[in-house]
Amino acid sequence: MLAVLAALAVIATARADEYTWPEREIKFKRSDEAIPAAVARLDPMPKYVAVIAPGRGLLIRRWPDWPPGKVLSEQQEALLARRFSDAVVQASEGLRLYAVSEEDARRMATAVIEASDERNRRRFGAYVEHLHRQQSLIPDAEKTIAEGEPELKTITSRLEELRRVGYFRNRAEAEKIAADLGTLLNQIDIEIAGREAEVKVLTAKFGEPSIRVTESMREMHLEIEVDLAGALVRKKKAQDARARALEYVALSVRRSLLRTELEKAQSTLTAEAREKIAQQILELERGLAHPNEHMRPVVVRDNTVFIHPVIPLATTRPGSGAAAPKAE
């Protein structure tokens, strides 16, 4: 276990983004060796065939989803649409891509290789990302505890303070009080609107020369203003009380989430968890140091695709259509 933890300390200094996808350039070479067509009759008849050797692990899509992002001639599109299985053939020497022109053959081969490489590159990237997550587990857990424990203490203290002044003992009671105060505030708003309307009417009457302002009218105006002021005070108190109740609810939710985060972080920092993380990182490091064929560019012999002329199947002599020559 100590050896594994020591290895973790070293590996933790490595960055997952140090692993990069290798770049390469695919070359094309013409070959004079003719390869027979897949069948005796094709319309349109292919004139060239691109051979990708050895042809393993290539991503082949059905037409029209294939080839991605490549522009083919109308004749080539027609060939793929009508006779796909006779235009894309897995042979002993590699994958044969039959085409009506040399340019179409090149584009098809490029599309197959690029699509296959992109699929493997995504697998490689996911593997690197998994390593990055594993490497971040312990530092993230330590950060969560360092920041979360003081926050939890502050929240707990504030909740105790709100309980003393808020007439509630728990989150459920705080939620009920907040709802009741919301209803009360709606009622107070209606009362305030009515009183303000009454004040407006009386004030307008006081301004009319034809109306004699009596003492009773003045007393009524004063009573309404007193009621309005009282309603505004009650509204402010209800708003403050409701704000405290809502704060209590929000802090209770945050405290619950924070406790869960801290428990998870603490479990990550146990000796057993550290050892498991260290082992996983070591395995991921080994996998990236020696990636399998599904996490590296597909094998193309000498990074070269050969373009051959095509001869009709009916004129083919026995033994013709040999394997593509190796790149020099």
PDB file of C-alpha atoms in Angstrom, residues 19-25 121 295-297:
ATOM      1  CA  TYR A  19      -0.854  13.160 -23.503  1.00  0.00           C
ATOM      2  CA  THR A  20      -1.355  14.296 -27.079  1.00  0.00           C
ATOM      3  CA  TRP A  21      -2.795  12.683 -30.167  1.00  0.00           C
ATOM      4  CA  PRO A  22      -0.087  11.924 -32.744  1.00  0.00           C
ATOM      5  CA  GLU A  23      -0.308  13.731 -36.060  1.00  0.00           C
ATOM      6  CA  ARG A  24       0.414  12.110 -39.397  1.00  0.00           C
ATOM      7  CA  GLU A  25       0.106  12.726 -43.116  1.00  0.00           C
ATOM      8  CA  ARG A 121      -9.148  10.074 -30.999  1.00  0.00           C
ATOM      9  CA  MET A 295      -6.874   4.578 -28.903  1.00  0.00           C
ATOM     10  CA  ARG A 296      -4.356   5.435 -31.602  1.00  0.00           C
ATOM     11  CA  PRO A 297      -4.499   6.261 -35.308  1.00  0.00           C
TER      12      PRO A 297
END
